[in-house]
Amino acid sequence: MRNLLAFLFILMLVSCKTEDPNKKFETFKDTFIESYWKMYPERASNAGYHAYDNVLSIPNEDNRKRQLEFSDSLLNELSKHDHNKLSPNNKTDYYIIENRLKGTKWQISEERAFEWNPSVYNIAGDFSKMLSENYDSIDVRLRNFSLRLKYVPAYYEAAKQNIKQPTVAHTNLAIQQNKGGLSVFNTDLIAAINTSGLKDEEKKELEKRAQDAVAAIEDYIKFLTDYKHEEPRTTRLGNDLYAKKFQYNIQSGYNVEQIFQKANDRKQYLHGKMSELADEMWPKYFENNAKPQDSLIKIKMIIDKISLSHAHPDSFQIEIEKQIPELEKFVTEKNLLYLDPSKPLVVRKEPDYMAGVAGASISAPGPYDKGGNTYYNVGSLSGWDKDAAESYLREYNDYMLQILNIHEAIPGHYTQLVYSNQSPSMIKSLFGNGTMIEGWAVYTELMMLENGYGNNSPELWMMYYKWHLRTVCNTILDISVHTKNMSEEEGLKLLTYEAFQETAEAKGKWNRVTVTSVQLCSYFTGFTEIYDLREEMKNKLQDKFDLKTFHEKFLSYGSAPVKFIREMMLAELN
Ligand code: ZN
Ligand code: ZN
């Protein structure tokens, strides 16, 4: 008996050792990702995992049933892990996986966009990437392209079956986008075939399948064009769906009403600050001329004057490039956070396939392409029409360009990316929290100015406030349109009169908010959560608070929702 007990005891010890909760969870994560790609082949291709390039999922009832079963079974697997026993990195991965699976169930059973949003059916983007991205030889890519094409007629047949009471706006969007995608299967495909080494019969087969796919897309366009909208659904999401979508997509510690209140308070605050700055700068720009009664008009007049200070079309790129080392120097000298000198940002002229989108953006290698460089793509204005270039340069004037560089590069998106790569997590690279990522970039804009970047120039502060007001008003607009019945007239007035936007920009934003929801809130919500967390930590730590330590600690958790980072930072304090 004693021997048996001793034996059992040893057995327990052994099994405890092999059952290290983190190791067990790592294994689970690997199988989760593998099975996720199998369930969602197009998402796998998009993430740079090309094992399923030859299939396309058919969006029918059977597929939705399988997605629900998949989510339930993985949630069940997940529940076998005790998240309290996991490392911070694994714990946040646990929450991210759980949120994604629950979100999928909600999308299928409650949101049901597959019924009312015809624009969810569009294959052109995924197929286009197979032609333009050089992850494999053109022959291999075209053979998979050909196999995947076989599913297209069934795909659009299922789409037609799904559609019930679609909104007019999403119907029109679907018509426009599917028409726009047709060239992928004509001109783009022909050009790719001509550079390939496919055999004649392979080419013939591919061309035949492409014709069938085009016919299926055209048939779908006709179906939507002829659609009789009796009592069409409204594009406004409504309180209940909006609250849930906000919960799954934003993953904030605040709810919709709290964020709405905070955004309105912030707008008031910014208007007050901008009015003070306008008074301060008035004599410089308008001498003794009388100020208008309306303070928003007064602010707009000053903004218009400051916007005249801008780069020449030919020097636009050079101006952007010149600022990067200055930002690095400032961050280091002011001890704001550590910048890894072995990972400098590679600035490049934007590649041709991105042309037309001037400004600047970060291109980071995907999670399956670890060796790749991270680039800062700087757009060129060459070939732009004179008026368009002038209007663009006024918007991205000398002051705004600096804010843009802070946001996109240092210490914004680029710096965050370097930090997140230090706690490598495939889950966060693939399903990272966009609210945290955008929130960090927006937070750094203010943080840099608070610490004296730009020598407290009133022009720079004014332009920062205008830029920040855009994220604030986007949030107010999104919530108001989807849950508070805001009219187009009210929406445009908010953007032009209260946020100082040009009419063209405001109209574009209005179109966007009618066909999307929630995403426009991510920037301000993330900013607010990070800012509030910093103030909370300051209060708790008093003299012991150190900004650099706070930033580095915050970023060390990777692209996780801020509410979980907060939970772990507070736990570590106690
Ligand atoms: Zn000009
Ligand atoms: Zn951003």
XYZ file of C-alpha atoms and ligand atoms in Angstrom:
576
model
C 0.000 0.000 0.000
C 2.715 2.414 0.962
C 4.624 1.536 -2.120
C 1.583 2.143 -4.222
C 1.047 5.584 -2.631
C 4.662 6.481 -3.178
C 4.342 5.317 -6.759
C 1.211 7.406 -7.285
C 2.923 10.376 -5.728
C 5.854 10.074 -8.116
C 3.446 9.636 -10.992
C 1.717 12.866 -9.980
C 5.018 14.692 -9.842
C 5.940 13.441 -13.279
C 2.619 14.389 -14.764
C 2.767 17.845 -13.119
C 6.094 18.368 -14.772
C 4.934 17.337 -18.210
C 1.692 19.282 -17.765
C 3.338 22.701 -17.592
C 0.286 24.903 -18.293
C 2.195 27.226 -20.596
C 3.639 24.416 -22.668
C 0.245 22.820 -22.915
C -1.233 26.113 -24.022
C 1.484 26.682 -26.628
C 0.581 23.343 -28.176
C -3.067 24.291 -28.156
C -2.295 27.595 -29.903
C -0.455 25.778 -32.694
C -3.355 23.423 -33.322
C -5.784 26.332 -33.081
C -3.989 28.227 -35.848
C -3.689 25.134 -38.039
C -7.379 24.333 -37.769
C -8.312 28.001 -38.163
C -6.545 28.152 -41.540
C -8.285 25.008 -42.642
C -11.654 26.513 -41.721
C -10.816 29.894 -43.325
C -8.632 29.237 -46.384
C -8.833 32.780 -47.830
C -7.741 34.264 -44.499
C -4.812 31.856 -44.496
C -3.707 33.109 -47.918
C -4.059 36.705 -46.753
C -1.886 36.022 -43.726
C 0.833 34.574 -45.968
C 0.057 30.897 -45.288
C -0.436 29.374 -48.705
C -1.337 25.722 -48.063
C -4.994 26.381 -48.907
C -4.573 28.653 -51.929
C -6.364 26.113 -54.101
C -9.728 26.243 -52.308
C -12.428 28.805 -51.659
C -15.071 28.402 -48.984
C -18.648 28.493 -50.184
C -20.642 30.802 -47.902
C -23.671 28.552 -47.549
C -25.726 27.265 -44.610
C -23.530 24.194 -44.262
C -20.411 26.363 -43.998
C -22.002 28.499 -41.268
C -23.002 25.374 -39.393
C -19.420 24.162 -39.563
C -18.123 27.513 -38.336
C -20.435 27.322 -35.321
C -19.348 23.771 -34.539
C -15.722 24.781 -34.990
C -16.111 27.714 -32.582
C -17.925 25.643 -29.975
C -15.426 22.840 -30.064
C -12.445 25.179 -29.776
C -14.088 27.161 -26.984
C -14.503 23.856 -25.226
C -10.821 23.022 -25.764
C -9.854 26.483 -24.579
C -11.850 26.122 -21.367
C -9.622 23.186 -20.379
C -6.784 25.677 -19.845
C -6.739 27.720 -16.662
C -5.923 31.266 -17.751
C -4.842 32.182 -14.242
C -1.907 29.794 -14.537
C -0.645 31.273 -17.812
C 2.148 33.752 -18.450
C 1.019 37.309 -19.324
C 1.735 36.676 -23.006
C -0.303 33.454 -23.044
C -3.046 34.879 -20.877
C -3.705 37.696 -23.347
C -3.560 35.194 -26.218
C -6.180 33.145 -24.377
C -8.492 36.169 -24.166
C -7.909 37.073 -27.806
C -8.771 33.552 -29.013
C -11.848 33.409 -26.806
C -13.053 36.773 -28.074
C -12.544 35.778 -31.699
C -14.479 32.515 -31.374
C -17.339 34.113 -29.456
C -17.373 36.978 -31.962
C -17.738 34.513 -34.847
C -20.733 32.890 -33.172
C -22.306 36.291 -32.639
C -21.728 37.340 -36.262
C -23.446 34.225 -37.567
C -26.323 33.993 -35.130
C -27.111 37.662 -34.459
C -25.391 40.171 -36.695
C -26.152 38.165 -39.845
C -24.427 40.573 -42.229
C -24.321 37.685 -44.720
C -28.030 38.347 -45.279
C -28.205 42.136 -45.472
C -24.746 43.171 -46.692
C -24.232 42.034 -50.320
C -20.749 43.609 -50.358
C -19.351 40.830 -48.147
C -19.353 38.745 -51.335
C -16.408 39.798 -53.428
C -13.550 37.539 -54.425
C -11.465 39.967 -56.492
C -9.127 41.111 -53.722
C -8.033 37.615 -52.716
C -7.469 36.545 -56.317
C -5.668 39.782 -57.142
C -3.094 39.130 -54.419
C -2.297 35.770 -55.968
C -1.233 37.626 -59.113
C 0.617 40.547 -57.540
C 2.458 39.054 -54.558
C 5.624 37.113 -55.308
C 5.470 34.535 -52.503
C 5.928 31.712 -55.018
C 6.645 31.257 -58.723
C 3.998 32.579 -61.105
C 3.316 29.039 -62.349
C 2.542 27.737 -58.868
C 0.396 30.755 -58.102
C -1.537 30.426 -61.367
C -2.181 26.717 -60.858
C -3.696 27.457 -57.455
C -5.572 30.402 -58.963
C -7.048 28.007 -61.511
C -8.114 25.467 -58.873
C -9.619 28.130 -56.643
C -11.556 29.581 -59.580
C -13.581 26.358 -59.865
C -15.483 27.330 -56.726
C -16.529 30.812 -57.879
C -19.889 29.963 -59.517
C -21.009 28.057 -56.389
C -19.753 30.936 -54.230
C -21.993 33.518 -55.929
C -24.895 31.073 -56.105
C -24.713 30.778 -52.301
C -24.473 34.565 -52.009
C -27.742 34.985 -53.934
C -29.425 32.415 -51.696
C -28.275 34.215 -48.542
C -29.445 37.721 -49.366
C -32.564 38.861 -47.557
C -33.762 42.447 -47.205
C -30.360 43.996 -48.030
C -29.697 47.666 -47.376
C -29.715 49.872 -50.460
C -26.285 51.336 -49.648
C -24.607 47.934 -49.289
C -26.331 46.702 -52.444
C -24.921 49.641 -54.410
C -21.511 49.184 -52.846
C -21.513 45.498 -53.820
C -22.431 46.345 -57.419
C -19.679 48.944 -57.631
C -16.988 46.790 -55.990
C -17.784 43.618 -57.919
C -17.720 45.574 -61.184
C -14.372 47.041 -60.140
C -12.983 43.568 -59.527
C -13.748 42.161 -62.989
C -10.424 43.305 -64.469
C -8.595 40.846 -62.195
C -10.055 37.993 -64.274
C -9.528 39.698 -67.644
C -6.595 42.017 -68.220
C -4.645 41.281 -65.008
C -4.954 37.526 -65.433
C -4.048 37.599 -69.157
C -0.936 39.646 -68.352
C 0.092 37.117 -65.683
C -0.549 34.128 -67.979
C 1.712 35.706 -70.603
C 4.646 35.792 -68.177
C 4.102 32.181 -67.078
C 5.419 28.845 -68.264
C 2.044 27.083 -68.113
C 1.357 24.462 -70.747
C -1.156 25.302 -73.451
C -3.878 23.046 -72.069
C -3.374 24.482 -68.575
C -3.761 27.979 -69.991
C -6.913 26.977 -71.849
C -8.425 25.447 -68.748
C -7.552 28.507 -66.675
C -9.067 30.869 -69.237
C -12.251 28.807 -69.387
C -12.589 28.870 -65.593
C -11.960 32.616 -65.579
C -14.775 33.093 -68.104
C -17.137 31.097 -65.896
C -16.097 33.175 -62.897
C -16.704 36.427 -64.778
C -20.127 35.131 -65.831
C -20.934 34.332 -62.181
C -19.867 37.805 -61.027
C -21.849 39.488 -63.803
C -24.866 37.394 -62.902
C -24.507 38.512 -59.265
C -24.278 42.155 -60.351
C -27.431 41.712 -62.420
C -29.205 40.030 -59.509
C -28.364 43.024 -57.285
C -29.201 45.613 -59.935
C -32.630 44.055 -60.509
C -33.268 43.575 -56.785
C -36.692 44.855 -55.725
C -36.102 46.650 -52.439
C -39.433 46.387 -50.678
C -38.912 47.698 -47.141
C -35.098 47.620 -47.289
C -33.219 47.352 -44.053
C -31.682 50.553 -42.666
C -27.890 50.919 -42.684
C -28.029 52.039 -39.056
C -26.955 49.162 -36.863
C -29.103 50.065 -33.840
C -28.231 50.012 -30.137
C -28.101 46.280 -29.471
C -26.033 45.157 -32.441
C -23.768 48.171 -32.108
C -23.037 47.496 -28.438
C -22.135 43.869 -29.177
C -20.033 44.681 -32.215
C -18.198 47.310 -30.164
C -17.557 44.711 -27.482
C -16.101 42.126 -29.888
C -14.196 44.433 -32.233
C -12.917 47.122 -29.886
C -12.540 45.013 -26.725
C -12.518 48.116 -24.561
C -12.919 48.470 -20.830
C -15.450 51.224 -21.615
C -18.882 50.753 -23.133
C -20.369 52.727 -26.042
C -22.133 55.347 -23.916
C -19.000 56.015 -21.869
C -16.924 56.520 -24.999
C -19.611 58.729 -26.532
C -19.594 60.913 -23.418
C -15.803 61.061 -23.338
C -15.622 62.019 -27.021
C -18.111 64.847 -26.520
C -16.207 66.127 -23.495
C -12.986 65.953 -25.473
C -14.520 67.940 -28.335
C -15.523 70.712 -25.925
C -12.069 70.705 -24.385
C -10.327 70.895 -27.774
C -12.551 73.744 -28.970
C -11.658 75.682 -25.827
C -7.929 75.124 -26.294
C -8.092 75.989 -29.986
C -9.944 79.207 -29.275
C -7.249 80.283 -26.807
C -4.532 79.515 -29.359
C -6.415 81.395 -32.081
C -6.566 84.457 -29.824
C -2.862 84.164 -29.155
C -1.987 83.939 -32.852
C -4.582 86.413 -34.133
C -2.330 89.518 -34.194
C 0.412 87.564 -35.960
C -1.841 86.542 -38.841
C -4.586 89.195 -38.896
C -3.013 92.199 -37.165
C -5.718 94.625 -36.063
C -8.568 93.075 -38.046
C -11.658 92.351 -35.977
C -12.163 88.782 -34.774
C -15.390 87.036 -35.774
C -17.950 86.506 -33.007
C -18.170 82.790 -33.653
C -15.102 81.168 -32.099
C -15.218 78.170 -34.481
C -15.021 80.529 -37.468
C -12.136 82.325 -35.783
C -10.274 79.008 -35.331
C -10.917 78.059 -38.959
C -9.429 81.348 -40.191
C -6.223 80.708 -38.246
C -6.046 77.085 -39.440
C -6.331 78.256 -43.053
C -3.420 80.652 -42.549
C -1.182 78.036 -40.918
C -1.976 75.554 -43.688
C -0.293 77.833 -46.223
C 3.056 76.843 -44.766
C 3.711 73.641 -46.635
C 6.277 71.683 -48.644
C 6.758 72.007 -52.378
C 5.508 68.965 -54.370
C 9.122 68.073 -55.230
C 10.408 68.297 -51.663
C 7.508 66.500 -49.976
C 9.317 63.161 -49.711
C 12.577 64.741 -48.575
C 10.730 66.629 -45.836
C 9.284 63.403 -44.462
C 12.611 61.568 -44.598
C 14.407 64.409 -42.870
C 12.114 64.264 -39.858
C 12.682 60.609 -38.931
C 16.174 61.058 -37.374
C 14.947 64.205 -35.596
C 12.102 62.268 -33.991
C 14.494 59.498 -32.938
C 16.834 62.013 -31.377
C 14.033 63.702 -29.454
C 12.619 60.448 -28.065
C 16.052 59.358 -26.859
C 17.183 62.709 -25.469
C 13.941 63.167 -23.549
C 14.078 59.627 -22.203
C 10.608 58.779 -23.466
C 11.323 55.175 -24.368
C 14.129 52.953 -25.611
C 14.534 52.734 -29.387
C 16.432 49.684 -30.564
C 19.298 51.077 -32.703
C 19.731 47.724 -34.445
C 16.286 48.098 -36.013
C 16.318 51.370 -37.901
C 13.317 52.206 -40.024
C 13.993 51.815 -43.750
C 12.509 54.803 -45.554
C 11.673 54.211 -49.204
C 9.726 55.756 -52.039
C 6.383 53.999 -52.132
C 6.376 51.070 -54.579
C 4.371 51.483 -57.803
C 1.517 49.236 -56.736
C 0.779 51.653 -53.874
C 1.037 54.781 -56.007
C -1.725 57.322 -55.750
C -1.997 57.100 -51.985
C 0.383 59.896 -51.070
C 1.400 60.474 -47.492
C 3.151 57.742 -45.615
C 2.494 54.243 -44.368
C 4.272 51.367 -42.689
C 4.736 48.014 -44.470
C 5.640 45.322 -42.010
C 6.506 41.757 -42.977
C 3.720 39.269 -42.276
C 4.057 36.697 -39.474
C 5.118 34.009 -41.974
C 7.832 36.232 -43.468
C 10.080 36.851 -40.485
C 13.226 37.956 -42.310
C 11.501 40.749 -44.226
C 12.260 44.444 -43.759
C 9.883 46.983 -42.324
C 9.502 49.936 -44.652
C 8.249 53.449 -44.273
C 6.608 54.092 -47.638
C 6.662 57.724 -48.540
C 4.316 58.811 -51.288
C 5.220 61.078 -54.133
C 3.090 63.814 -55.629
C 4.638 63.556 -59.070
C 1.985 63.421 -61.753
C -0.657 64.978 -59.502
C -2.875 67.692 -60.908
C -1.800 71.111 -59.611
C -4.956 71.925 -57.618
C -5.145 68.464 -56.070
C -1.496 68.665 -55.039
C -1.956 72.130 -53.526
C -4.986 71.047 -51.518
C -3.174 67.931 -50.349
C -0.080 69.890 -49.330
C -2.205 72.360 -47.357
C -3.789 69.476 -45.474
C -0.373 67.890 -44.856
C 1.315 71.203 -44.165
C 4.654 71.595 -42.354
C 3.039 71.036 -38.953
C 0.650 68.234 -39.853
C 3.482 66.278 -41.496
C 5.252 66.081 -38.162
C 2.153 64.684 -36.474
C 1.815 62.174 -39.303
C 5.412 61.013 -38.819
C 4.935 60.659 -35.076
C 1.784 58.604 -35.641
C 3.056 56.336 -38.419
C 6.700 56.002 -37.503
C 8.395 57.202 -34.327
C 7.337 56.628 -31.614
C 3.980 55.534 -33.112
C 3.213 52.458 -35.233
C 6.763 51.569 -36.153
C 8.089 51.677 -32.589
C 5.110 49.705 -31.278
C 5.771 47.055 -33.896
C 9.416 46.664 -32.843
C 8.319 46.161 -29.236
C 5.543 43.727 -30.109
C 8.039 41.609 -32.058
C 9.983 41.167 -28.835
C 7.180 39.203 -27.225
C 6.529 37.060 -30.248
C 3.033 35.717 -30.405
C 1.583 34.304 -33.567
C -1.877 34.918 -32.106
C -1.219 38.627 -31.656
C 0.520 38.995 -35.025
C -2.524 37.486 -36.685
C -5.380 38.678 -34.481
C -3.828 41.628 -32.616
C -6.078 44.299 -31.164
C -6.446 47.193 -33.629
C -7.730 49.520 -30.914
C -4.523 49.161 -28.912
C -2.395 49.581 -32.051
C -4.185 52.743 -33.231
C -4.611 54.002 -29.676
C -0.859 53.869 -29.108
C -0.121 55.859 -32.299
C -2.712 58.482 -31.346
C -1.432 58.617 -27.763
C 2.164 59.271 -28.892
C 1.087 62.399 -30.813
C -0.013 64.068 -27.594
C 2.788 62.583 -25.526
C 5.454 64.046 -27.827
C 3.932 67.516 -27.710
C 3.442 67.342 -23.935
C 7.149 66.695 -23.647
C 8.065 69.746 -25.660
C 8.422 68.404 -29.180
C 8.250 71.381 -31.553
C 9.156 73.845 -28.763
C 5.511 74.366 -27.860
C 4.883 76.173 -31.126
C 1.258 77.381 -31.112
C 0.993 76.459 -34.806
C 2.007 72.872 -34.104
C -0.413 72.587 -31.178
C -3.227 74.040 -33.289
C -2.633 71.546 -36.076
C -2.335 68.715 -33.565
C -5.710 69.688 -32.103
C -7.264 69.743 -35.549
C -5.852 66.292 -36.311
C -6.955 64.935 -32.938
C -10.405 66.436 -33.384
C -10.818 64.204 -36.428
C -10.524 61.011 -34.359
C -12.826 62.508 -31.713
C -15.490 63.523 -34.237
C -15.211 60.229 -36.128
C -16.211 58.526 -32.896
C -19.117 60.891 -32.270
C -20.229 60.480 -35.898
C -20.102 56.672 -35.872
C -22.043 56.280 -32.632
C -24.542 59.010 -33.562
C -25.261 57.583 -37.016
C -25.658 53.987 -35.867
C -27.422 54.456 -32.551
C -28.825 57.992 -32.439
C -30.387 58.576 -35.860
C -28.041 61.392 -36.874
C -29.008 62.870 -40.252
C -26.585 63.465 -43.130
C -26.946 67.209 -42.674
C -26.062 66.991 -38.980
C -23.157 64.657 -39.752
C -21.664 66.964 -42.375
C -22.058 69.952 -40.082
C -20.203 68.144 -37.302
C -17.290 67.367 -39.624
C -17.013 70.675 -41.487
C -18.077 73.269 -38.919
C -16.948 71.621 -35.684
C -13.972 69.592 -36.960
C -12.790 72.008 -39.687
C -12.774 69.436 -42.486
C -13.131 70.191 -46.190
C -16.516 69.313 -47.702
C -15.023 66.588 -49.937
C -13.389 64.871 -46.969
C -16.581 65.137 -44.913
C -18.693 63.621 -47.695
C -16.254 60.737 -48.052
C -16.478 60.137 -44.319
C -20.270 60.199 -44.472
C -20.247 57.533 -47.197
C -17.889 55.437 -45.122
C -19.979 55.630 -41.973
C -23.112 54.487 -43.796
C -21.472 51.241 -44.960
C -19.189 50.517 -41.987
C -19.657 50.644 -38.247
C -17.577 50.657 -35.054
C -14.109 50.732 -36.694
C -14.064 54.551 -36.733
C -14.212 54.480 -32.910
C -11.017 52.491 -32.464
C -8.564 55.414 -32.621
C -10.175 57.556 -29.950
C -11.158 54.633 -27.723
C -7.625 53.229 -27.717
C -6.174 56.676 -27.071
C -8.518 57.285 -24.150
C -7.792 53.948 -22.544
C -4.016 54.390 -22.750
C -4.155 57.985 -21.560
C -6.432 57.068 -18.640
C -4.193 54.145 -17.718
C -1.162 56.417 -17.640
C -2.930 58.887 -15.360
C -4.107 56.041 -13.129
C -0.540 54.755 -12.800
C 0.725 58.266 -12.081
C -1.789 58.561 -9.260
C -0.880 55.227 -7.795
C 2.898 55.618 -8.054
C 3.197 59.349 -7.358
C 6.957 60.193 -7.155
C 7.890 56.719 -8.312
C 6.117 57.116 -11.659
C 8.525 57.151 -14.574
C 7.251 57.812 -18.091
C 9.895 55.723 -19.867
C 9.256 52.720 -17.615
C 5.520 53.073 -18.151
C 5.850 53.137 -21.952
C 8.232 50.191 -22.115
C 6.156 48.103 -19.726
C 2.952 48.940 -21.592
C 4.430 47.966 -24.968
C 6.008 44.760 -23.635
C 2.613 42.995 -23.620
C 2.297 43.172 -27.405
C -0.835 44.136 -29.368
C -3.290 43.075 -26.662
C -6.479 44.916 -25.690
C -5.646 47.779 -23.294
C -8.045 46.525 -20.613
C -6.005 43.305 -20.271
C -2.702 45.166 -20.253
C -4.146 47.368 -17.508
C -5.211 44.318 -15.500
C -1.690 42.905 -15.661
C 0.081 46.170 -14.948
C -2.089 46.747 -11.885
C -1.584 43.158 -10.709
C 2.157 43.627 -10.931
C 1.989 46.741 -8.755
C 0.411 44.855 -5.872
Zn 0.417 76.617 -51.349
Zn -2.643 54.592 -37.451
